[in-house]
Amino acid sequence: MKILGIVGSQRKNGNTSRLVMKVLQGAEKEGAMTELVFLHDYKFAGCRGCEKCRESCQCVINDDMQKLYPLLLEADGLVLGSPTYFYNVSANMKKFIDRCYSMEVFAKDDRSCWVGISEAMGGKYAVALTVCEQHDEHYMGFTMEALTRPLVDLGYRVIDTVKAVGFLKPGEVSENAGILEKSVTAGKRLAKTIKLRKELETKLRSGTAWPLLNRN
Ligand SMILES: Cc1cc2nc3c(=O)[nH]c(=O)nc-3n(C[C@H](O)[C@H](O)[C@H](O)COP(=O)(O)O)c2cc1C
């Protein structure tokens, strides 16, 4: 079981990165292999809207996103973390999400019908996480929706969300046991769900669950 954590803050010792790491630690406790990606380490452009991916199902821009697509395809689960910047995700996170446009396919004659590649692979699971400075969730604005709505479109069920409210200085979250624990729990839930899914797949294949499925 592989889980990929993606950090959309440029502050490597910042709050988002600390909490994404906590989510991954929780997942590791449940047996997951994890990998952490700082988007800032990857140089990639925003989506051009060229629509070339409609033909090939692949983004034609040859930059560091090409290193991230295989990681996304490989991972059973995803942790997306972004600081709140003016009520929304960071520019890096938005760029990353937009470049995932190539990972969904639309019906040629009806743009209201689409399927995410992860959905076609059987569906995947995610945790979404955001941190804001103000003490009221209102000031998080659209950040959580900006993470979860694309995740759903791309074929991820969002298992848990972490909203860390009231943290400004880099790494300040580390002094708050409650939010650290919430993040660890989110990671455990993510890994447990993936484990359950794999167990059920094995049972379905062997006919020990829903034997009717194995009827010829
Ligand atoms: C450009 C910018 C915009 C921000 N906008 C908001 C905001 O809309 N609401 C809020 O509560 N905090 C806002 N903040 C504060 C950050 O969300 C906060 O400092 C957070 O802890 C940063 O996370 P990081 O340590 O992972 O970078 C903003 C910070 C920056 C630099």
PDB file of C-alpha atoms and ligand atoms in Angstrom:
ATOM      1  CA  MET A   1       0.000   0.000   0.000  1.00  0.00           C
ATOM      2  CA  LYS A   2       1.458   3.316  -1.102  1.00  0.00           C
ATOM      3  CA  ILE A   3       0.388   6.751   0.047  1.00  0.00           C
ATOM      4  CA  LEU A   4       1.673   9.952  -1.496  1.00  0.00           C
ATOM      5  CA  GLY A   5       1.714  13.222   0.447  1.00  0.00           C
ATOM      6  CA  ILE A   6       1.800  16.496  -1.496  1.00  0.00           C
ATOM      7  CA  VAL A   7       2.661  19.815   0.160  1.00  0.00           C
ATOM      8  CA  GLY A   8       1.634  23.060  -1.532  1.00  0.00           C
ATOM      9  CA  SER A   9       3.551  25.403   0.800  1.00  0.00           C
ATOM     10  CA  GLN A  10       7.031  26.730   0.095  1.00  0.00           C
ATOM     11  CA  ARG A  11       7.804  26.606   3.829  1.00  0.00           C
ATOM     12  CA  LYS A  12       9.363  23.189   4.250  1.00  0.00           C
ATOM     13  CA  ASN A  13       9.216  23.506   8.031  1.00  0.00           C
ATOM     14  CA  GLY A  14       5.834  25.140   7.872  1.00  0.00           C
ATOM     15  CA  ASN A  15       2.494  24.065   9.218  1.00  0.00           C
ATOM     16  CA  THR A  16       1.157  22.294   6.136  1.00  0.00           C
ATOM     17  CA  SER A  17       4.271  20.209   5.766  1.00  0.00           C
ATOM     18  CA  ARG A  18       4.293  19.221   9.468  1.00  0.00           C
ATOM     19  CA  LEU A  19       0.676  18.138   9.330  1.00  0.00           C
ATOM     20  CA  VAL A  20       0.994  16.250   6.039  1.00  0.00           C
ATOM     21  CA  MET A  21       3.951  14.417   7.643  1.00  0.00           C
ATOM     22  CA  LYS A  22       1.743  13.560  10.632  1.00  0.00           C
ATOM     23  CA  VAL A  23      -0.934  12.156   8.303  1.00  0.00           C
ATOM     24  CA  LEU A  24       1.745  10.040   6.629  1.00  0.00           C
ATOM     25  CA  GLN A  25       3.035   8.876  10.028  1.00  0.00           C
ATOM     26  CA  GLY A  26      -0.495   7.760  10.918  1.00  0.00           C
ATOM     27  CA  ALA A  27      -0.697   5.859   7.625  1.00  0.00           C
ATOM     28  CA  GLU A  28       2.689   4.222   8.287  1.00  0.00           C
ATOM     29  CA  LYS A  29       1.411   2.973  11.649  1.00  0.00           C
ATOM     30  CA  GLU A  30      -1.199   1.061   9.645  1.00  0.00           C
ATOM     31  CA  GLY A  31       1.432  -0.455   7.376  1.00  0.00           C
ATOM     32  CA  ALA A  32       1.548   2.042   4.481  1.00  0.00           C
ATOM     33  CA  MET A  33       4.662   2.956   2.525  1.00  0.00           C
ATOM     34  CA  THR A  34       4.716   6.714   2.131  1.00  0.00           C
ATOM     35  CA  GLU A  35       6.393   9.361   0.015  1.00  0.00           C
ATOM     36  CA  LEU A  36       6.400  13.106   0.568  1.00  0.00           C
ATOM     37  CA  VAL A  37       6.540  15.623  -2.276  1.00  0.00           C
ATOM     38  CA  PHE A  38       7.119  19.368  -1.885  1.00  0.00           C
ATOM     39  CA  LEU A  39       5.661  20.952  -5.003  1.00  0.00           C
ATOM     40  CA  HIS A  40       8.216  23.746  -4.660  1.00  0.00           C
ATOM     41  CA  ASP A  41      11.004  21.244  -5.495  1.00  0.00           C
ATOM     42  CA  TYR A  42       9.386  20.600  -8.886  1.00  0.00           C
ATOM     43  CA  LYS A  43       9.457  23.138 -11.672  1.00  0.00           C
ATOM     44  CA  PHE A  44       6.275  22.994 -13.667  1.00  0.00           C
ATOM     45  CA  ALA A  45       4.036  25.327 -15.611  1.00  0.00           C
ATOM     46  CA  GLY A  46       0.331  25.933 -15.234  1.00  0.00           C
ATOM     47  CA  CYS A  47      -2.154  24.213 -17.546  1.00  0.00           C
ATOM     48  CA  ARG A  48      -2.228  25.905 -20.966  1.00  0.00           C
ATOM     49  CA  GLY A  49      -5.728  24.725 -21.775  1.00  0.00           C
ATOM     50  CA  CYS A  50      -4.445  23.350 -25.088  1.00  0.00           C
ATOM     51  CA  GLU A  51      -6.770  20.310 -24.717  1.00  0.00           C
ATOM     52  CA  LYS A  52      -4.125  18.053 -26.315  1.00  0.00           C
ATOM     53  CA  CYS A  53      -4.645  15.663 -23.411  1.00  0.00           C
ATOM     54  CA  ARG A  54      -8.112  14.930 -24.793  1.00  0.00           C
ATOM     55  CA  GLU A  55      -6.495  12.848 -27.550  1.00  0.00           C
ATOM     56  CA  SER A  56      -3.644  11.195 -25.663  1.00  0.00           C
ATOM     57  CA  CYS A  57      -4.894  11.198 -22.016  1.00  0.00           C
ATOM     58  CA  GLN A  58      -1.469  12.642 -21.243  1.00  0.00           C
ATOM     59  CA  CYS A  59      -0.258  16.159 -20.653  1.00  0.00           C
ATOM     60  CA  VAL A  60       2.001  17.298 -23.490  1.00  0.00           C
ATOM     61  CA  ILE A  61       3.947  19.832 -21.393  1.00  0.00           C
ATOM     62  CA  ASN A  62       7.380  18.388 -20.825  1.00  0.00           C
ATOM     63  CA  ASP A  63       8.322  19.558 -17.346  1.00  0.00           C
ATOM     64  CA  ASP A  64       8.586  18.195 -13.807  1.00  0.00           C
ATOM     65  CA  MET A  65       4.900  17.268 -13.661  1.00  0.00           C
ATOM     66  CA  GLN A  66       5.941  14.297 -15.798  1.00  0.00           C
ATOM     67  CA  LYS A  67       7.796  13.027 -12.695  1.00  0.00           C
ATOM     68  CA  LEU A  68       4.687  13.418 -10.563  1.00  0.00           C
ATOM     69  CA  TYR A  69       2.146  11.672 -12.820  1.00  0.00           C
ATOM     70  CA  PRO A  70       3.716   8.210 -12.298  1.00  0.00           C
ATOM     71  CA  LEU A  71       3.760   8.764  -8.523  1.00  0.00           C
ATOM     72  CA  LEU A  72       0.052   9.597  -8.635  1.00  0.00           C
ATOM     73  CA  LEU A  73      -0.739   6.533 -10.735  1.00  0.00           C
ATOM     74  CA  GLU A  74       1.259   4.263  -8.423  1.00  0.00           C
ATOM     75  CA  ALA A  75      -0.195   5.490  -5.132  1.00  0.00           C
ATOM     76  CA  ASP A  76      -3.304   3.912  -3.609  1.00  0.00           C
ATOM     77  CA  GLY A  77      -3.915   7.024  -1.535  1.00  0.00           C
ATOM     78  CA  LEU A  78      -3.189  10.717  -1.665  1.00  0.00           C
ATOM     79  CA  VAL A  79      -2.753  13.401   0.993  1.00  0.00           C
ATOM     80  CA  LEU A  80      -3.179  16.900  -0.454  1.00  0.00           C
ATOM     81  CA  GLY A  81      -2.103  19.738   1.836  1.00  0.00           C
ATOM     82  CA  SER A  82      -2.180  23.462   1.113  1.00  0.00           C
ATOM     83  CA  PRO A  83      -1.935  26.577   3.233  1.00  0.00           C
ATOM     84  CA  THR A  84      -4.835  28.989   2.838  1.00  0.00           C
ATOM     85  CA  TYR A  85      -3.765  31.900   0.657  1.00  0.00           C
ATOM     86  CA  PHE A  86      -6.456  34.548   0.291  1.00  0.00           C
ATOM     87  CA  TYR A  87      -9.267  32.100   1.009  1.00  0.00           C
ATOM     88  CA  ASN A  88      -7.976  29.534  -1.465  1.00  0.00           C
ATOM     89  CA  VAL A  89      -5.166  27.043  -2.132  1.00  0.00           C
ATOM     90  CA  SER A  90      -1.611  28.249  -2.812  1.00  0.00           C
ATOM     91  CA  ALA A  91      -0.644  29.034  -6.414  1.00  0.00           C
ATOM     92  CA  ASN A  92       1.571  25.929  -6.546  1.00  0.00           C
ATOM     93  CA  MET A  93      -1.250  23.670  -5.406  1.00  0.00           C
ATOM     94  CA  LYS A  94      -3.661  25.226  -7.910  1.00  0.00           C
ATOM     95  CA  LYS A  95      -1.137  24.727 -10.696  1.00  0.00           C
ATOM     96  CA  PHE A  96      -0.692  21.099  -9.663  1.00  0.00           C
ATOM     97  CA  ILE A  97      -4.443  20.444  -9.543  1.00  0.00           C
ATOM     98  CA  ASP A  98      -4.980  22.091 -12.940  1.00  0.00           C
ATOM     99  CA  ARG A  99      -2.278  19.924 -14.476  1.00  0.00           C
ATOM    100  CA  CYS A 100      -4.213  16.875 -13.260  1.00  0.00           C
ATOM    101  CA  TYR A 101      -6.846  17.821 -15.864  1.00  0.00           C
ATOM    102  CA  SER A 102      -5.059  15.364 -18.143  1.00  0.00           C
ATOM    103  CA  MET A 103      -6.040  12.613 -15.683  1.00  0.00           C
ATOM    104  CA  GLU A 104      -9.709  12.775 -16.539  1.00  0.00           C
ATOM    105  CA  VAL A 105     -11.493  11.793 -19.709  1.00  0.00           C
ATOM    106  CA  PHE A 106     -14.650  13.391 -21.112  1.00  0.00           C
ATOM    107  CA  ALA A 107     -17.234  11.830 -23.426  1.00  0.00           C
ATOM    108  CA  LYS A 108     -16.504  13.241 -26.896  1.00  0.00           C
ATOM    109  CA  ASP A 109     -20.135  14.147 -27.559  1.00  0.00           C
ATOM    110  CA  ASP A 110     -21.087  15.241 -24.035  1.00  0.00           C
ATOM    111  CA  ARG A 111     -18.753  17.218 -21.774  1.00  0.00           C
ATOM    112  CA  SER A 112     -21.094  16.675 -18.839  1.00  0.00           C
ATOM    113  CA  CYS A 113     -19.869  13.053 -18.651  1.00  0.00           C
ATOM    114  CA  TRP A 114     -16.363  12.366 -17.406  1.00  0.00           C
ATOM    115  CA  VAL A 115     -14.310   9.709 -15.618  1.00  0.00           C
ATOM    116  CA  GLY A 116     -11.095  10.187 -13.686  1.00  0.00           C
ATOM    117  CA  ILE A 117      -8.227   7.853 -14.527  1.00  0.00           C
ATOM    118  CA  SER A 118      -7.992   6.909 -10.827  1.00  0.00           C
ATOM    119  CA  GLU A 119     -11.686   6.099 -10.939  1.00  0.00           C
ATOM    120  CA  ALA A 120     -11.171   3.860 -13.958  1.00  0.00           C
ATOM    121  CA  MET A 121      -8.334   2.146 -12.043  1.00  0.00           C
ATOM    122  CA  GLY A 122     -10.920   1.133  -9.427  1.00  0.00           C
ATOM    123  CA  GLY A 123     -11.163   4.312  -7.361  1.00  0.00           C
ATOM    124  CA  LYS A 124      -8.679   5.721  -4.880  1.00  0.00           C
ATOM    125  CA  TYR A 125      -8.735   7.456  -1.479  1.00  0.00           C
ATOM    126  CA  ALA A 126      -7.557  10.799  -0.171  1.00  0.00           C
ATOM    127  CA  VAL A 127      -7.154  13.097   2.804  1.00  0.00           C
ATOM    128  CA  ALA A 128      -7.322  16.873   2.254  1.00  0.00           C
ATOM    129  CA  LEU A 129      -5.637  19.271   4.648  1.00  0.00           C
ATOM    130  CA  THR A 130      -5.379  23.014   5.015  1.00  0.00           C
ATOM    131  CA  VAL A 131      -3.927  25.515   7.499  1.00  0.00           C
ATOM    132  CA  CYS A 132      -4.963  29.124   8.011  1.00  0.00           C
ATOM    133  CA  GLU A 133      -3.845  31.934  10.277  1.00  0.00           C
ATOM    134  CA  GLN A 134      -7.139  33.407  11.413  1.00  0.00           C
ATOM    135  CA  HIS A 135      -9.010  31.992  14.364  1.00  0.00           C
ATOM    136  CA  ASP A 136     -12.273  31.484  12.523  1.00  0.00           C
ATOM    137  CA  GLU A 137     -12.788  28.828   9.845  1.00  0.00           C
ATOM    138  CA  HIS A 138     -14.609  31.454   7.799  1.00  0.00           C
ATOM    139  CA  TYR A 139     -11.178  32.846   6.810  1.00  0.00           C
ATOM    140  CA  MET A 140     -10.245  29.525   5.252  1.00  0.00           C
ATOM    141  CA  GLY A 141     -12.713  30.492   2.563  1.00  0.00           C
ATOM    142  CA  PHE A 142     -12.865  28.021  -0.317  1.00  0.00           C
ATOM    143  CA  THR A 143      -9.596  26.208   0.396  1.00  0.00           C
ATOM    144  CA  MET A 144     -11.066  22.887   1.477  1.00  0.00           C
ATOM    145  CA  GLU A 145     -13.531  22.771  -1.407  1.00  0.00           C
ATOM    146  CA  ALA A 146     -10.769  23.747  -3.842  1.00  0.00           C
ATOM    147  CA  LEU A 147      -8.968  20.585  -2.715  1.00  0.00           C
ATOM    148  CA  THR A 148     -11.836  18.133  -2.318  1.00  0.00           C
ATOM    149  CA  ARG A 149     -13.948  18.888  -5.389  1.00  0.00           C
ATOM    150  CA  PRO A 150     -11.170  18.172  -7.905  1.00  0.00           C
ATOM    151  CA  LEU A 151     -10.173  15.096  -5.880  1.00  0.00           C
ATOM    152  CA  VAL A 152     -13.680  13.702  -6.257  1.00  0.00           C
ATOM    153  CA  ASP A 153     -13.752  14.487  -9.987  1.00  0.00           C
ATOM    154  CA  LEU A 154     -10.428  12.735 -10.410  1.00  0.00           C
ATOM    155  CA  GLY A 155     -11.731   9.552  -8.757  1.00  0.00           C
ATOM    156  CA  TYR A 156     -10.746   9.857  -5.092  1.00  0.00           C
ATOM    157  CA  ARG A 157     -13.072   9.310  -2.155  1.00  0.00           C
ATOM    158  CA  VAL A 158     -12.114  11.841   0.506  1.00  0.00           C
ATOM    159  CA  ILE A 159     -11.817   9.791   3.689  1.00  0.00           C
ATOM    160  CA  ASP A 160     -11.059  12.667   6.039  1.00  0.00           C
ATOM    161  CA  THR A 161     -10.299  16.384   6.071  1.00  0.00           C
ATOM    162  CA  VAL A 162      -8.007  18.312   8.422  1.00  0.00           C
ATOM    163  CA  LYS A 163      -8.668  22.019   8.950  1.00  0.00           C
ATOM    164  CA  ALA A 164      -6.010  23.676  11.125  1.00  0.00           C
ATOM    165  CA  VAL A 165      -7.248  27.080  12.201  1.00  0.00           C
ATOM    166  CA  GLY A 166      -5.171  29.815  13.881  1.00  0.00           C
ATOM    167  CA  PHE A 167      -1.576  29.013  12.894  1.00  0.00           C
ATOM    168  CA  LEU A 168       0.688  31.670  11.408  1.00  0.00           C
ATOM    169  CA  LYS A 169       4.356  31.059  12.253  1.00  0.00           C
ATOM    170  CA  PRO A 170       6.164  28.194  10.500  1.00  0.00           C
ATOM    171  CA  GLY A 171       5.773  24.970  12.449  1.00  0.00           C
ATOM    172  CA  GLU A 172       3.445  26.467  15.099  1.00  0.00           C
ATOM    173  CA  VAL A 173       1.097  23.499  14.662  1.00  0.00           C
ATOM    174  CA  SER A 174       3.651  21.295  16.409  1.00  0.00           C
ATOM    175  CA  GLU A 175       2.663  22.880  19.725  1.00  0.00           C
ATOM    176  CA  ASN A 176      -0.955  21.847  19.326  1.00  0.00           C
ATOM    177  CA  ALA A 177      -1.503  18.239  20.375  1.00  0.00           C
ATOM    178  CA  GLY A 178      -5.116  18.246  19.180  1.00  0.00           C
ATOM    179  CA  ILE A 179      -4.407  19.054  15.534  1.00  0.00           C
ATOM    180  CA  LEU A 180      -1.419  16.699  15.441  1.00  0.00           C
ATOM    181  CA  GLU A 181      -3.602  13.878  16.733  1.00  0.00           C
ATOM    182  CA  LYS A 182      -6.360  14.722  14.256  1.00  0.00           C
ATOM    183  CA  SER A 183      -3.799  14.458  11.436  1.00  0.00           C
ATOM    184  CA  VAL A 184      -2.437  11.113  12.650  1.00  0.00           C
ATOM    185  CA  THR A 185      -5.999   9.772  12.898  1.00  0.00           C
ATOM    186  CA  ALA A 186      -6.740  10.942   9.339  1.00  0.00           C
ATOM    187  CA  GLY A 187      -3.686   9.022   8.105  1.00  0.00           C
ATOM    188  CA  LYS A 188      -4.709   5.895   9.986  1.00  0.00           C
ATOM    189  CA  ARG A 189      -8.212   6.100   8.534  1.00  0.00           C
ATOM    190  CA  LEU A 190      -6.820   6.495   5.036  1.00  0.00           C
ATOM    191  CA  ALA A 191      -4.545   3.462   5.350  1.00  0.00           C
ATOM    192  CA  LYS A 192      -7.211   1.352   7.083  1.00  0.00           C
ATOM    193  CA  THR A 193      -9.678   2.083   4.287  1.00  0.00           C
ATOM    194  CA  ILE A 194      -7.151   1.047   1.647  1.00  0.00           C
ATOM    195  CA  LYS A 195      -6.357  -2.148   3.598  1.00  0.00           C
ATOM    196  CA  LEU A 196     -10.049  -2.959   3.854  1.00  0.00           C
ATOM    197  CA  ARG A 197     -10.471  -2.389   0.147  1.00  0.00           C
ATOM    198  CA  LYS A 198      -7.573  -4.723  -0.669  1.00  0.00           C
ATOM    199  CA  GLU A 199      -8.942  -7.415   1.674  1.00  0.00           C
ATOM    200  CA  LEU A 200     -12.376  -7.156   0.082  1.00  0.00           C
ATOM    201  CA  GLU A 201     -10.900  -7.357  -3.409  1.00  0.00           C
ATOM    202  CA  THR A 202      -9.115 -10.592  -2.431  1.00  0.00           C
ATOM    203  CA  LYS A 203     -12.314 -12.039  -0.934  1.00  0.00           C
ATOM    204  CA  LEU A 204     -14.328 -11.113  -4.016  1.00  0.00           C
ATOM    205  CA  ARG A 205     -11.741 -12.676  -6.290  1.00  0.00           C
ATOM    206  CA  SER A 206     -11.626 -15.901  -4.264  1.00  0.00           C
ATOM    207  CA  GLY A 207     -15.411 -16.094  -4.013  1.00  0.00           C
ATOM    208  CA  THR A 208     -15.493 -16.005  -0.185  1.00  0.00           C
ATOM    209  CA  ALA A 209     -17.499 -12.783  -0.322  1.00  0.00           C
ATOM    210  CA  TRP A 210     -20.437 -12.426  -2.676  1.00  0.00           C
ATOM    211  CA  PRO A 211     -19.901 -15.786  -4.450  1.00  0.00           C
ATOM    212  CA  LEU A 212     -22.655 -14.732  -6.878  1.00  0.00           C
ATOM    213  CA  LEU A 213     -20.059 -12.457  -8.476  1.00  0.00           C
ATOM    214  CA  ASN A 214     -18.111 -15.520  -9.638  1.00  0.00           C
ATOM    215  CA  ARG A 215     -21.083 -17.015 -11.551  1.00  0.00           C
ATOM    216  CA  ASN A 216     -20.270 -17.674 -15.196  1.00  0.00           C
TER     217      ASN A 216
HETATM  218  C1  LIG B   1      -0.090  35.092   0.522  1.00  0.00           C
HETATM  219  C2  LIG B   1      -0.725  34.666   1.819  1.00  0.00           C
HETATM  220  C3  LIG B   1      -2.101  34.690   1.935  1.00  0.00           C
HETATM  221  C4  LIG B   1      -2.723  34.257   3.110  1.00  0.00           C
HETATM  222  N1  LIG B   1      -4.095  34.257   3.171  1.00  0.00           N
HETATM  223  C5  LIG B   1      -4.716  33.827   4.307  1.00  0.00           C
HETATM  224  C6  LIG B   1      -6.146  33.807   4.400  1.00  0.00           C
HETATM  225  O1  LIG B   1      -6.877  34.110   3.462  1.00  0.00           O
HETATM  226  N2  LIG B   1      -6.706  33.389   5.564  1.00  0.00           N
HETATM  227  C7  LIG B   1      -5.943  33.041   6.654  1.00  0.00           C
HETATM  228  O2  LIG B   1      -6.513  32.736   7.706  1.00  0.00           O
HETATM  229  N3  LIG B   1      -4.586  32.990   6.564  1.00  0.00           N
HETATM  230  C8  LIG B   1      -3.951  33.360   5.429  1.00  0.00           C
HETATM  231  N4  LIG B   1      -2.570  33.328   5.338  1.00  0.00           N
HETATM  232  C9  LIG B   1      -1.771  32.749   6.459  1.00  0.00           C
HETATM  233  C10 LIG B   1      -1.336  31.301   6.188  1.00  0.00           C
HETATM  234  O3  LIG B   1      -2.406  30.499   5.780  1.00  0.00           O
HETATM  235  C11 LIG B   1      -0.710  30.699   7.458  1.00  0.00           C
HETATM  236  O4  LIG B   1       0.444  31.452   7.815  1.00  0.00           O
HETATM  237  C12 LIG B   1      -0.331  29.244   7.341  1.00  0.00           C
HETATM  238  O5  LIG B   1       0.098  28.783   8.599  1.00  0.00           O
HETATM  239  C13 LIG B   1       0.778  29.022   6.318  1.00  0.00           C
HETATM  240  O6  LIG B   1       1.026  27.644   6.203  1.00  0.00           O
HETATM  241  P1  LIG B   1       2.505  27.061   5.956  1.00  0.00           P
HETATM  242  O7  LIG B   1       3.258  27.250   7.243  1.00  0.00           O
HETATM  243  O8  LIG B   1       2.294  25.644   5.617  1.00  0.00           O
HETATM  244  O9  LIG B   1       3.097  27.834   4.827  1.00  0.00           O
HETATM  245  C14 LIG B   1      -1.929  33.796   4.197  1.00  0.00           C
HETATM  246  C15 LIG B   1      -0.523  33.791   4.075  1.00  0.00           C
HETATM  247  C16 LIG B   1       0.074  34.225   2.908  1.00  0.00           C
HETATM  248  C17 LIG B   1       1.582  34.206   2.802  1.00  0.00           C
END
